Short mmCIF file of C-alpha atoms in Angstrom, two decimals:
data_model
loop_
_atom_site.label_atom_id
_atom_site.label_comp_id
_atom_site.label_asym_id
_atom_site.label_seq_id
_atom_site.Cartn_x
_atom_site.Cartn_y
_atom_site.Cartn_z
CA MET C 1429 110.32 79.07 129.98
CA THR C 1430 110.88 82.77 129.28
CA VAL C 1431 109.86 83.85 125.80
CA PRO C 1432 112.16 86.52 124.16
CA THR C 1433 110.65 89.89 123.45
CA ASP C 1434 113.01 90.75 120.65
CA PRO C 1435 111.31 89.75 117.30
CA GLN C 1436 114.32 88.01 115.82
CA LEU C 1437 115.08 86.17 119.09
CA TYR C 1438 111.45 85.11 119.28
CA VAL C 1439 111.66 83.74 115.72
CA ASN C 1440 114.76 81.77 116.68
CA HIS C 1441 112.97 80.56 119.80
CA VAL C 1442 109.98 79.30 117.73
CA ILE C 1443 112.18 77.60 115.16
CA ALA C 1444 114.17 75.88 117.89
CA GLN C 1445 110.92 74.48 119.37
CA LEU C 1446 109.69 73.21 116.01
CA THR C 1447 112.97 71.77 114.69
CA GLY C 1448 114.58 70.60 117.92
CA PRO C 1449 114.56 67.01 119.30
CA GLY C 1450 110.97 65.71 119.35
CA GLY C 1451 109.66 68.73 117.46
CA ARG C 1452 107.13 68.34 114.68
CA PHE C 1453 109.77 69.43 112.16
CA GLU C 1454 112.83 67.92 113.85
CA VAL C 1455 115.97 68.53 111.91
CA VAL C 1456 118.76 65.96 111.85
CA GLU C 1457 121.92 65.49 109.84
CA GLU C 1458 121.98 62.72 107.25
CA SER C 1459 123.83 61.83 104.11
CA VAL C 1460 122.20 63.04 100.91
CA LEU C 1461 123.90 61.68 97.80
CA GLY C 1462 127.13 61.33 99.71
CA ALA C 1463 127.09 64.69 101.42
CA ARG C 1464 126.07 65.26 105.08
CA MET C 1465 123.49 67.97 105.55
CA PRO C 1466 120.45 68.98 107.69
CA VAL C 1467 117.17 67.33 106.69
CA MET C 1468 113.82 66.99 108.31
CA LYS C 1469 113.54 63.64 110.15
CA ASN C 1470 109.84 63.04 109.69
CA ARG C 1471 109.46 63.28 105.90
CA GLY C 1472 107.75 61.49 103.05
CA ARG C 1473 109.62 59.57 100.40
CA SER C 1474 107.31 59.70 97.38
CA VAL C 1475 105.63 62.76 95.76
CA GLY C 1476 102.85 60.48 94.39
CA GLU C 1477 101.82 59.52 97.94
CA LEU C 1478 100.63 63.08 98.52
CA LEU C 1479 97.75 62.44 96.10
CA THR C 1480 96.39 59.54 98.06
CA ALA C 1481 96.79 61.47 101.34
CA SER C 1482 94.86 64.45 99.81
CA LEU C 1483 91.70 62.35 99.66
CA ARG C 1484 91.13 63.28 103.32
CA TRP C 1485 90.33 66.85 102.17
CA GLY C 1486 87.29 65.48 100.33
CA ASP C 1487 85.01 68.02 98.73
CA ARG C 1488 87.07 71.07 99.69
CA ASP C 1489 88.20 73.31 96.80
CA TYR C 1490 91.61 72.35 95.44
CA LEU C 1491 91.65 74.24 92.14
CA VAL C 1492 89.45 77.25 91.32
CA THR C 1493 89.45 79.32 88.13
CA ALA C 1494 87.18 82.10 86.90
CA ASN C 1495 84.62 79.54 85.86
CA ARG C 1496 85.52 76.13 87.32
CA ARG C 1497 85.94 74.41 90.69
CA LEU C 1498 87.68 71.13 91.22
CA SER C 1499 87.56 69.46 94.64
CA TYR C 1500 90.27 67.31 96.07
CA THR C 1501 88.05 64.23 95.44
CA GLY C 1502 87.27 65.24 91.88
CA HIS C 1503 90.92 65.97 91.19
CA ALA C 1504 92.06 62.50 92.53
CA THR C 1505 89.45 60.81 90.38
CA ALA C 1506 90.66 62.59 87.25
CA VAL C 1507 94.25 61.82 88.12
CA ALA C 1508 93.49 58.12 88.56
CA ALA C 1509 91.79 58.03 85.20
CA LEU C 1510 94.62 59.72 83.31
CA ALA C 1511 97.34 57.74 85.07
CA THR C 1512 95.54 54.48 84.20
CA ALA C 1513 95.35 55.56 80.47
CA LEU C 1514 98.98 56.62 80.46
CA ARG C 1515 100.04 53.27 81.92
CA ASP C 1516 97.73 50.87 80.08
CA GLU C 1517 97.36 52.64 76.67
CA TYR C 1518 100.64 54.49 76.26
CA GLY C 1519 103.04 52.30 78.26
CA VAL C 1520 104.31 54.98 80.65
CA ARG C 1521 106.49 53.43 83.33
CA LYS C 1522 108.72 54.54 86.16
CA GLY C 1523 111.42 56.84 84.95
CA ASP C 1524 109.64 57.68 81.62
CA ARG C 1525 109.12 61.29 80.81
CA VAL C 1526 105.70 62.85 80.33
CA ALA C 1527 105.90 66.36 78.85
CA ILE C 1528 103.27 69.02 79.59
CA LEU C 1529 102.98 71.85 77.08
CA ALA C 1530 100.18 74.21 77.99
CA ALA C 1531 99.08 77.38 79.65
CA ASN C 1532 97.77 77.36 83.16
CA ALA C 1533 94.81 75.01 83.53
CA PRO C 1534 93.45 72.44 85.97
CA GLU C 1535 94.38 69.83 83.34
CA TRP C 1536 98.06 70.85 83.69
CA VAL C 1537 97.97 69.96 87.38
CA ILE C 1538 96.05 66.68 86.71
CA ALA C 1539 98.72 65.73 84.20
CA PHE C 1540 101.51 66.42 86.68
CA TRP C 1541 99.96 64.22 89.41
CA ALA C 1542 99.10 61.46 86.94
CA THR C 1543 102.78 61.35 86.01
CA GLN C 1544 103.91 61.29 89.67
CA VAL C 1545 101.75 58.35 90.77
CA LEU C 1546 103.35 56.28 88.01
CA GLY C 1547 106.84 57.14 89.16
CA ALA C 1548 107.42 58.93 85.85
CA ILE C 1549 109.18 62.28 85.36
CA SER C 1550 106.96 65.32 84.75
CA VAL C 1551 108.54 67.63 82.17
CA GLY C 1552 107.21 71.20 82.20
CA LEU C 1553 107.84 72.72 78.81
CA ASN C 1554 107.57 76.48 78.50
CA ALA C 1555 104.14 77.27 76.97
CA TRP C 1556 105.62 80.45 75.38
CA TRP C 1557 108.22 78.50 73.39
CA VAL C 1558 107.94 78.78 69.61
CA PRO C 1559 108.05 75.46 67.53
CA ARG C 1560 111.82 75.62 67.18
CA GLU C 1561 112.24 75.69 70.95
CA VAL C 1562 109.54 73.02 71.45
CA GLU C 1563 111.42 70.80 69.05
CA TYR C 1564 114.57 71.24 71.18
CA GLY C 1565 112.69 70.48 74.39
CA LEU C 1566 111.12 67.28 73.03
CA GLY C 1567 114.43 66.13 71.59
CA HIS C 1568 116.22 66.89 74.86
CA SER C 1569 113.71 65.31 77.28
CA ARG C 1570 112.57 62.45 75.00
CA PRO C 1571 109.09 62.09 76.45
CA THR C 1572 106.97 58.98 75.98
CA VAL C 1573 103.76 61.13 75.74
CA VAL C 1574 103.02 64.86 75.43
CA ILE C 1575 99.98 66.38 77.10
CA ALA C 1576 99.14 69.71 75.55
CA ASP C 1577 96.49 72.35 75.18
CA ALA C 1578 95.39 73.35 71.65
CA ALA C 1579 98.18 75.85 71.20
CA GLY C 1580 100.85 73.42 72.44
CA ALA C 1581 99.45 70.64 70.26
CA LYS C 1582 99.66 72.96 67.26
CA SER C 1583 103.34 73.66 68.05
CA VAL C 1584 104.05 69.90 68.31
CA ALA C 1585 102.34 69.30 65.08
CA THR C 1586 104.49 71.98 63.38
CA VAL C 1587 107.56 70.16 64.70
CA GLY C 1588 106.40 66.88 63.11
CA THR C 1589 107.28 64.47 65.89
CA ASP C 1590 105.86 60.93 66.16
CA ILE C 1591 105.43 61.30 69.95
CA PRO C 1592 101.75 60.65 70.96
CA VAL C 1593 99.99 63.87 71.91
CA LEU C 1594 96.95 64.05 74.26
CA THR C 1595 94.98 67.27 74.05
CA MET C 1596 93.52 68.80 77.14
CA GLU C 1597 90.42 69.97 75.36
CA GLU C 1598 89.40 66.75 73.64
CA ASP C 1599 91.49 63.68 74.64
CA LEU C 1600 91.54 64.22 78.41
CA PRO C 1601 87.76 64.53 78.80
CA ARG C 1602 87.31 61.26 76.91
CA ILE C 1603 89.87 59.55 79.19
CA PHE C 1604 88.06 60.85 82.31
CA ALA C 1605 84.82 59.45 81.02
CA ARG C 1606 86.38 56.15 80.05
CA PHE C 1607 87.96 55.41 83.38
CA PRO C 1608 85.54 56.88 85.96
CA GLN C 1609 86.19 54.21 88.59
CA ALA C 1610 89.95 53.79 88.13
CA SER C 1611 92.16 53.26 91.21
CA ILE C 1612 95.13 55.49 91.93
CA PRO C 1613 98.27 53.58 90.79
CA HIS C 1614 101.01 53.11 93.30
CA THR C 1615 104.71 52.96 92.27
CA GLU C 1616 107.63 52.37 94.64
CA VAL C 1617 110.28 55.03 94.29
CA ASP C 1618 113.37 56.08 96.17
CA GLU C 1619 113.49 59.54 97.60
CA ASP C 1620 116.45 60.46 95.39
CA ASP C 1621 114.76 59.19 92.24
CA PRO C 1622 113.91 61.94 89.69
CA ALA C 1623 110.43 63.47 89.69
CA ALA C 1624 110.42 66.52 87.49
CA ILE C 1625 112.32 68.51 84.91
CA LEU C 1626 111.81 72.28 84.67
CA TYR C 1627 113.69 74.31 82.11
CA THR C 1628 115.85 77.30 82.80
CA SER C 1629 117.79 79.26 80.22
CA GLY C 1630 121.46 78.34 80.07
CA THR C 1631 124.57 80.43 79.35
CA SER C 1632 125.36 78.06 76.52
CA GLY C 1633 122.38 79.50 74.67
CA ARG C 1634 120.15 76.40 75.10
CA PRO C 1635 117.63 75.89 77.87
CA LYS C 1636 118.80 73.49 80.59
CA GLY C 1637 116.56 70.97 82.28
CA ALA C 1638 116.90 71.18 86.05
CA LEU C 1639 116.21 67.68 87.34
CA HIS C 1640 114.39 67.62 90.63
CA SER C 1641 114.10 64.58 92.84
CA GLN C 1642 111.34 63.20 95.06
CA ARG C 1643 113.38 64.49 97.97
CA ASN C 1644 113.71 67.97 96.55
CA ILE C 1645 109.93 68.43 95.99
CA LEU C 1646 108.93 66.82 99.31
CA ALA C 1647 111.46 69.08 101.14
CA VAL C 1648 109.65 72.06 99.57
CA VAL C 1649 106.33 70.70 100.83
CA ASP C 1650 107.76 70.35 104.36
CA TYR C 1651 109.15 73.85 104.22
CA HIS C 1652 105.73 75.30 103.46
CA ARG C 1653 104.19 73.19 106.25
CA PHE C 1654 106.89 74.54 108.56
CA SER C 1655 106.21 78.12 107.49
CA ASP C 1656 102.51 77.71 108.14
CA ALA C 1657 103.39 76.44 111.66
CA ILE C 1658 105.57 79.46 112.33
CA ALA C 1659 102.83 81.82 111.09
CA GLY C 1660 100.38 80.03 113.35
CA GLU C 1661 102.67 80.59 116.38
CA PHE C 1662 102.90 84.30 115.60
CA SER C 1663 99.13 84.59 115.22
CA GLY C 1664 98.62 82.68 118.48
CA LEU C 1665 96.82 79.87 116.61
CA THR C 1666 98.44 76.49 116.71
CA VAL C 1667 98.24 74.81 113.30
CA ASP C 1668 96.53 71.41 113.43
CA PRO C 1669 98.30 69.22 110.82
CA GLU C 1670 95.20 66.99 110.57
CA ALA C 1671 92.86 69.90 109.81
CA PRO C 1672 92.62 71.58 106.34
CA SER C 1673 94.25 74.94 105.91
CA PRO C 1674 91.82 77.83 105.49
CA LEU C 1675 94.42 79.63 103.23
CA ARG C 1676 93.59 80.45 99.69
CA TYR C 1677 96.52 81.03 97.28
CA LEU C 1678 96.42 83.07 94.09
CA LEU C 1679 98.32 81.58 91.19
CA THR C 1680 99.40 84.13 88.54
CA SER C 1681 102.74 82.73 87.30
CA PRO C 1682 103.13 79.84 84.83
CA LEU C 1683 102.93 76.31 86.15
CA PHE C 1684 106.17 75.41 84.41
CA HIS C 1685 107.97 77.57 87.05
CA ILE C 1686 108.91 76.49 90.55
CA ALA C 1687 106.97 79.41 92.03
CA SER C 1688 103.67 78.04 90.87
CA LEU C 1689 104.30 74.28 90.74
CA HIS C 1690 106.63 73.34 93.56
CA ASN C 1691 105.75 76.18 95.94
CA LEU C 1692 102.00 76.59 95.37
CA VAL C 1693 100.16 73.80 93.63
CA ILE C 1694 102.04 70.77 95.14
CA PRO C 1695 102.11 71.78 98.86
CA ARG C 1696 98.37 72.30 98.97
CA LEU C 1697 97.80 68.55 98.77
CA ALA C 1698 99.58 68.30 102.10
CA THR C 1699 97.86 71.27 103.78
CA GLY C 1700 94.30 71.14 102.25
CA GLY C 1701 94.44 74.79 101.10
CA THR C 1702 92.97 76.16 97.88
CA VAL C 1703 94.69 77.32 94.64
CA VAL C 1704 92.84 80.15 92.91
CA MET C 1705 94.23 80.01 89.36
CA HIS C 1706 94.31 83.09 87.09
CA GLN C 1707 94.35 82.15 83.37
CA GLY C 1708 95.43 84.20 80.42
CA GLY C 1709 97.61 87.30 80.33
CA PHE C 1710 98.01 89.25 83.49
CA ASP C 1711 95.15 91.78 83.86
CA VAL C 1712 94.94 93.81 87.08
CA ASP C 1713 91.15 94.00 87.10
CA ALA C 1714 90.62 90.36 86.36
CA VAL C 1715 93.07 89.27 89.03
CA LEU C 1716 91.72 91.61 91.73
CA SER C 1717 88.16 90.56 90.94
CA LEU C 1718 89.28 87.00 91.51
CA VAL C 1719 90.95 88.01 94.80
CA GLU C 1720 87.67 89.63 95.93
CA ARG C 1721 85.37 86.85 94.85
CA GLU C 1722 87.46 83.99 96.19
CA HIS C 1723 88.73 85.73 99.35
CA VAL C 1724 92.29 85.07 98.47
CA THR C 1725 94.68 85.17 101.48
CA ASN C 1726 98.11 84.66 99.96
CA TRP C 1727 99.64 86.03 96.75
CA GLY C 1728 103.17 85.69 95.45
CA ALA C 1729 103.72 88.07 92.46
CA VAL C 1730 106.64 88.88 90.28
CA PRO C 1731 107.69 92.54 90.39
CA THR C 1732 106.24 93.27 86.92
CA MET C 1733 102.77 92.34 88.21
CA ALA C 1734 103.32 94.52 91.30
CA SER C 1735 104.41 97.35 89.03
CA ARG C 1736 101.17 97.14 87.16
CA LEU C 1737 99.28 97.19 90.39
CA ILE C 1738 101.05 100.44 91.28
CA GLU C 1739 99.97 101.98 87.97
CA HIS C 1740 96.37 100.83 88.27
CA ALA C 1741 93.94 103.74 88.49
CA ASN C 1742 91.81 102.60 91.43
CA LEU C 1743 92.58 99.65 93.72
CA ASP C 1744 90.08 100.79 96.23
CA LYS C 1745 87.10 99.62 94.25
CA TYR C 1746 88.08 96.06 95.20
CA ASP C 1747 87.59 94.46 98.53
CA LEU C 1748 91.12 93.06 99.18
CA SER C 1749 90.78 92.73 102.96
CA SER C 1750 91.21 88.98 102.70
CA LEU C 1751 94.81 89.26 101.66
CA THR C 1752 97.10 88.59 104.61
CA SER C 1753 100.36 87.68 102.75
CA PHE C 1754 101.91 89.37 99.71
CA SER C 1755 105.35 88.39 98.49
CA LEU C 1756 107.72 89.33 95.67
CA ALA C 1757 109.76 86.68 93.91
CA SER C 1758 111.46 85.68 90.62
CA ALA C 1759 113.32 88.91 90.13
CA PRO C 1760 115.03 91.53 92.29
CA SER C 1761 113.23 94.78 93.16
CA SER C 1762 114.64 97.98 94.47
CA ALA C 1763 113.92 99.53 97.87
CA ALA C 1764 112.24 102.49 96.11
CA PHE C 1765 109.98 100.13 94.22
CA LYS C 1766 109.00 98.33 97.43
CA GLU C 1767 108.17 101.64 99.05
CA ARG C 1768 106.01 102.76 96.13
CA LEU C 1769 104.16 99.45 96.38
CA ARG C 1770 103.50 99.87 100.05
CA GLU C 1771 102.17 103.42 99.44
CA LYS C 1772 99.81 102.34 96.60
CA ALA C 1773 98.66 98.85 97.77
CA PRO C 1774 97.26 98.82 101.28
CA PHE C 1775 97.63 95.00 101.55
CA ALA C 1776 101.40 95.37 101.04
CA ARG C 1777 102.00 97.93 103.79
CA ASN C 1778 102.52 95.52 106.72
CA MET C 1779 102.97 92.16 104.99
CA LEU C 1780 105.35 92.55 102.11
CA VAL C 1781 108.10 89.90 102.01
CA ASP C 1782 110.85 89.26 99.46
CA SER C 1783 112.88 86.11 98.66
CA TYR C 1784 115.68 84.79 96.52
CA GLY C 1785 115.79 81.42 94.80
CA LEU C 1786 116.56 79.57 91.58
CA THR C 1787 114.96 76.82 89.50
CA GLU C 1788 117.97 74.81 90.58
CA SER C 1789 117.19 75.24 94.24
CA CYS C 1790 113.48 74.32 93.91
CA THR C 1791 112.32 76.96 96.40
CA ALA C 1792 113.63 80.05 98.11
CA ILE C 1793 117.19 80.12 99.31
CA THR C 1794 116.57 83.14 101.55
CA VAL C 1795 113.44 84.94 102.66
CA ALA C 1796 113.17 88.55 104.03
CA THR C 1797 110.23 89.18 106.36
CA ALA C 1798 108.31 92.43 106.38
CA ALA C 1799 110.22 93.49 109.56
CA GLU C 1800 113.53 92.77 108.00
CA LEU C 1801 112.65 94.76 104.88
CA GLU C 1802 111.75 97.72 107.10
CA GLN C 1803 115.18 97.50 108.67
CA ASP C 1804 117.08 96.77 105.42
CA PRO C 1805 115.09 97.39 102.28
CA ASP C 1806 117.82 95.93 100.06
CA THR C 1807 118.08 92.52 101.81
CA VAL C 1808 116.72 89.26 100.43
CA GLY C 1809 116.78 87.85 103.91
CA ARG C 1810 118.15 84.85 105.79
CA PRO C 1811 118.57 81.21 104.57
CA ILE C 1812 115.46 79.15 105.14
CA VAL C 1813 115.37 76.02 107.29
CA THR C 1814 117.90 73.31 106.25
CA VAL C 1815 119.73 75.61 103.86
CA SER C 1816 123.47 76.20 104.29
CA MET C 1817 124.87 79.22 102.47
CA GLU C 1818 128.37 80.46 101.95
CA ILE C 1819 129.82 83.37 100.05
CA ARG C 1820 132.89 82.12 98.14
CA ASP C 1821 135.71 83.52 96.13
CA PRO C 1822 136.55 82.32 92.57
CA LEU C 1823 138.64 79.50 93.95
CA GLY C 1824 135.82 78.20 96.15
CA LYS C 1825 137.15 79.57 99.45
CA SER C 1826 134.54 80.71 101.95
CA LEU C 1827 134.56 84.54 102.56
CA PRO C 1828 133.73 86.28 105.81
CA ASP C 1829 130.67 88.47 106.33
CA GLY C 1830 130.89 91.78 104.65
CA VAL C 1831 132.95 90.51 101.68
CA GLU C 1832 131.29 90.16 98.29
CA GLY C 1833 131.52 86.77 96.39
CA GLU C 1834 129.51 84.11 94.76
CA VAL C 1835 126.45 82.75 96.61
CA CYS C 1836 126.82 79.00 97.12
CA VAL C 1837 124.22 76.80 98.88
CA ARG C 1838 123.74 73.21 100.02
CA SER C 1839 120.39 71.79 101.05
CA PRO C 1840 117.93 68.94 100.40
CA PHE C 1841 116.24 71.37 97.97
CA VAL C 1842 119.19 71.42 95.51
CA MET C 1843 118.44 69.69 92.22
CA LEU C 1844 120.01 66.42 91.20
CA GLY C 1845 121.63 68.11 88.24
CA TYR C 1846 120.88 69.12 84.64
CA TRP C 1847 119.14 66.48 82.60
CA GLY C 1848 121.43 65.01 79.97
CA ASP C 1849 124.24 67.49 80.67
CA ASP C 1850 126.98 66.10 82.90
CA ALA C 1851 129.37 68.92 82.09
CA ALA C 1852 126.87 71.61 83.20
CA THR C 1853 126.02 69.59 86.34
CA GLU C 1854 129.73 69.26 87.29
CA ALA C 1855 130.20 73.04 86.79
CA ALA C 1856 127.10 73.91 88.92
CA ILE C 1857 127.37 71.35 91.75
CA THR C 1858 130.75 71.14 93.45
CA PRO C 1859 132.04 68.27 95.63
CA GLY C 1860 129.97 68.14 98.83
CA ARG C 1861 126.86 69.05 96.79
CA TRP C 1862 127.35 72.81 96.98
CA LEU C 1863 125.39 74.60 94.23
CA ARG C 1864 127.16 77.49 92.65
CA THR C 1865 124.40 79.93 91.91
CA GLY C 1866 126.42 82.21 89.59
CA ASP C 1867 124.88 85.11 91.61
CA TYR C 1868 127.01 87.47 93.73
CA GLY C 1869 126.19 88.87 97.07
CA VAL C 1870 127.36 89.75 100.55
CA VAL C 1871 126.12 88.69 104.01
CA GLU C 1872 125.60 91.43 106.53
CA ASN C 1873 124.03 90.83 109.99
CA GLY C 1874 123.10 87.33 108.91
CA ARG C 1875 121.13 88.58 105.89
CA LEU C 1876 122.00 88.29 102.18
CA ARG C 1877 122.21 91.26 99.89
CA LEU C 1878 122.58 90.50 96.18
CA VAL C 1879 125.07 92.62 94.23
CA GLY C 1880 124.83 91.00 90.84
CA ARG C 1881 122.62 88.52 89.14
CA ARG C 1882 124.53 85.99 86.92
CA SER C 1883 126.62 88.55 85.20
CA ASP C 1884 124.89 88.62 81.83
CA LEU C 1885 121.40 87.49 82.77
CA ILE C 1886 118.47 89.73 81.75
CA LEU C 1887 115.44 89.59 83.99
CA ARG C 1888 112.45 90.65 81.90
CA GLY C 1889 109.17 90.61 83.84
CA GLY C 1890 110.17 87.62 85.89
CA GLU C 1891 111.45 85.64 82.91
CA ASN C 1892 115.18 84.77 82.55
CA VAL C 1893 116.77 85.72 79.21
CA TYR C 1894 120.37 84.80 78.56
CA PRO C 1895 121.96 87.02 75.89
CA VAL C 1896 123.90 84.17 74.26
CA GLU C 1897 120.70 82.44 73.07
CA VAL C 1898 119.38 85.61 71.46
CA GLU C 1899 122.74 86.43 69.98
CA GLN C 1900 123.13 82.99 68.48
CA CYS C 1901 119.77 83.45 66.81
CA LEU C 1902 120.59 86.86 65.38
CA ASP C 1903 123.98 85.65 64.30
CA GLU C 1904 122.26 83.26 61.92
CA HIS C 1905 120.91 86.12 59.90
CA PRO C 1906 122.96 86.51 56.70
CA ASP C 1907 123.25 90.29 57.10
CA VAL C 1908 124.57 90.18 60.69
CA LEU C 1909 128.31 90.39 61.20
CA GLU C 1910 128.16 90.31 65.01
CA CYS C 1911 125.81 91.39 67.73
CA ALA C 1912 125.48 91.93 71.49
CA VAL C 1913 122.38 91.56 73.62
CA VAL C 1914 122.10 93.31 76.96
CA GLY C 1915 119.43 94.21 79.53
CA THR C 1916 118.45 97.86 79.91
CA PRO C 1917 116.25 99.40 82.58
CA HIS C 1918 112.48 99.28 81.96
CA GLU C 1919 109.90 100.91 84.22
CA ASP C 1920 107.34 98.10 83.92
CA LEU C 1921 109.34 95.00 83.17
CA GLY C 1922 112.41 95.72 85.30
CA GLN C 1923 114.66 95.11 82.26
CA GLU C 1924 114.02 94.96 78.52
CA VAL C 1925 116.02 92.99 75.97
CA SER C 1926 118.15 95.31 73.86
CA ALA C 1927 120.37 94.50 70.94
CA VAL C 1928 123.35 96.14 69.24
CA VAL C 1929 123.70 94.63 65.74
CA VAL C 1930 126.78 95.08 63.50
CA LEU C 1931 125.81 94.67 59.85
CA ARG C 1932 127.96 93.18 57.11
CA GLU C 1933 129.24 95.44 54.43
CA ASP C 1934 126.49 96.41 51.93
CA ALA C 1935 123.80 94.80 54.11
CA THR C 1936 120.35 96.36 53.82
CA THR C 1937 118.31 94.69 56.60
CA SER C 1938 116.24 96.81 58.91
CA GLU C 1939 115.25 96.78 62.57
CA VAL C 1940 111.78 95.57 61.57
CA GLU C 1941 113.22 92.63 59.55
CA LEU C 1942 115.54 91.67 62.37
CA ARG C 1943 112.67 91.79 64.95
CA ASP C 1944 110.50 89.63 62.71
CA TYR C 1945 113.38 87.23 62.18
CA ALA C 1946 113.93 86.78 65.96
CA ALA C 1947 110.14 86.51 66.64
CA GLU C 1948 109.88 83.49 64.38
CA ARG C 1949 112.65 81.72 66.32
CA LEU C 1950 112.38 82.83 69.85
CA SER C 1951 109.70 83.27 72.57
CA TYR C 1952 108.20 86.76 72.56
CA PHE C 1953 109.93 87.74 75.83
CA LYS C 1954 113.37 87.00 74.36
CA VAL C 1955 112.88 89.19 71.25
CA PRO C 1956 114.72 92.54 71.59
CA SER C 1957 112.51 95.54 71.96
CA ARG C 1958 115.33 98.11 71.61
CA TRP C 1959 117.81 98.05 68.77
CA ARG C 1960 120.89 99.87 67.61
CA ILE C 1961 122.04 98.93 64.11
CA THR C 1962 125.60 99.96 63.26
CA THR C 1963 128.70 99.15 61.27
CA ASP C 1964 131.10 99.88 64.12
CA PRO C 1965 132.70 96.83 65.62
CA LEU C 1966 131.81 95.71 69.15
CA PRO C 1967 134.24 96.53 72.03
CA ARG C 1968 136.51 93.54 72.76
CA ASN C 1969 139.51 92.96 75.05
CA ALA C 1970 142.98 91.77 74.10
CA THR C 1971 141.88 88.14 73.90
CA GLY C 1972 138.95 88.95 71.70
CA LYS C 1973 136.25 88.61 74.33
CA MET C 1974 133.43 91.05 74.04
CA ILE C 1975 133.27 93.65 76.86
CA ARG C 1976 129.55 93.86 77.66
CA ARG C 1977 129.92 96.68 80.13
CA ASP C 1978 131.10 99.01 77.36
CA ILE C 1979 128.09 98.34 75.15
CA THR C 1980 125.45 101.06 74.80
CA VAL C 1981 122.12 100.73 72.99
#
């Protein structure tokens, strides 16, 4: 058979070989929750089964931190112990929620897998939430048990709940010691049963819990296995699915995000690769030292991290030759920024890729390869395997290429819905299981270009901030008559949170007082860093709706 010489045609040729009849990743059309869509034929049905399968990787590194190493065998032993305790001592059963409130740590990952083998639902609470937000998350997800680090346990104690809390520093080590010979529990689940809840800010001002199914997460795993196979074809090395992957992935984003959990930690159990976990705040020297020491091959960073790399005084003092893949995710970045990154960071020159996805979609919707970014720096690429994408008008009608509209997608990656919020689910997922992303874009030459991100959304350093939530907080201050929160450009963070506050007559509050007031009630990244305090009313249209585009800070 003649192999195409054109790069894109060759990619299509490889994909056809892998996904066609009899291919390792054969794609067929099946019904998913009542809607026909492409799915991979040879797939798993239970996330928990990945743990048992991972025992074949034995003493290979699964999780590595600056001062710890946990093999696949050691990890499975710890998971079995914790799962046994959760089942026998805390009554956790299929469908129950187990909340995890902690910064990145191996125990976070162990807690996730212990939940999965029980058929329970892992709830990733945002470790940056203040007690008020934690109280909401606990009330919303109603977990049977909370597993937390010291800081998380302190927040839960402040809330005053009667939900049992297991601490990572004290309780988990005792459990591991108490059940050293425990067997891994097995629970029968359906592939459309729920597996995880991850929170994303909502336009209503409250975080929404995206409910992900067994199918969703396993589809992400298969996507990564498929991507490895394609990379193998391009390198001339056929990937042996029975052999452990030599790849070593750097984890720098929080585990309560899909980038780190669904797309990094979970797939490694299927491939046998290694997760090198950075802990604590992002520090360029600490991260690059870890890359050098652990010979990291793959790194997916948010643009804010990449921005700090650009500003670093001397990258050359580190041996970064092991890096063969560097990607940007979680927030859009300009063509100029990508070019500065290529100039400053040698490892980004020929391998930089970009992508677009949502918590609701579990993984990327589109991916732009290095070659595509060279041709079209503003693109976020083409839909990944099994993803159907349409650009639609406000009435839901599909638009032709070249016309801007809302990005809508359908795939086995799309969430079941929002936990406990039927109205939000119905608004987001239309008949036929099409997800309305709320983002606006245009398709040109088969590639997506975004033209707007969820009209009001502020993207601060990879974190989503919805103005309504911050506005509702400030509105509670007795001196505030009305307020508006908008995103303004920031060199390091991409955007910063900025507020215009209209004070009541005779009010005397100050910027410092308002900042402290917000900091007590909101995560640090949601607290406005720029303020304009005024007595002039906000601009509104004839119906009384605030006109955000006319607001200046």
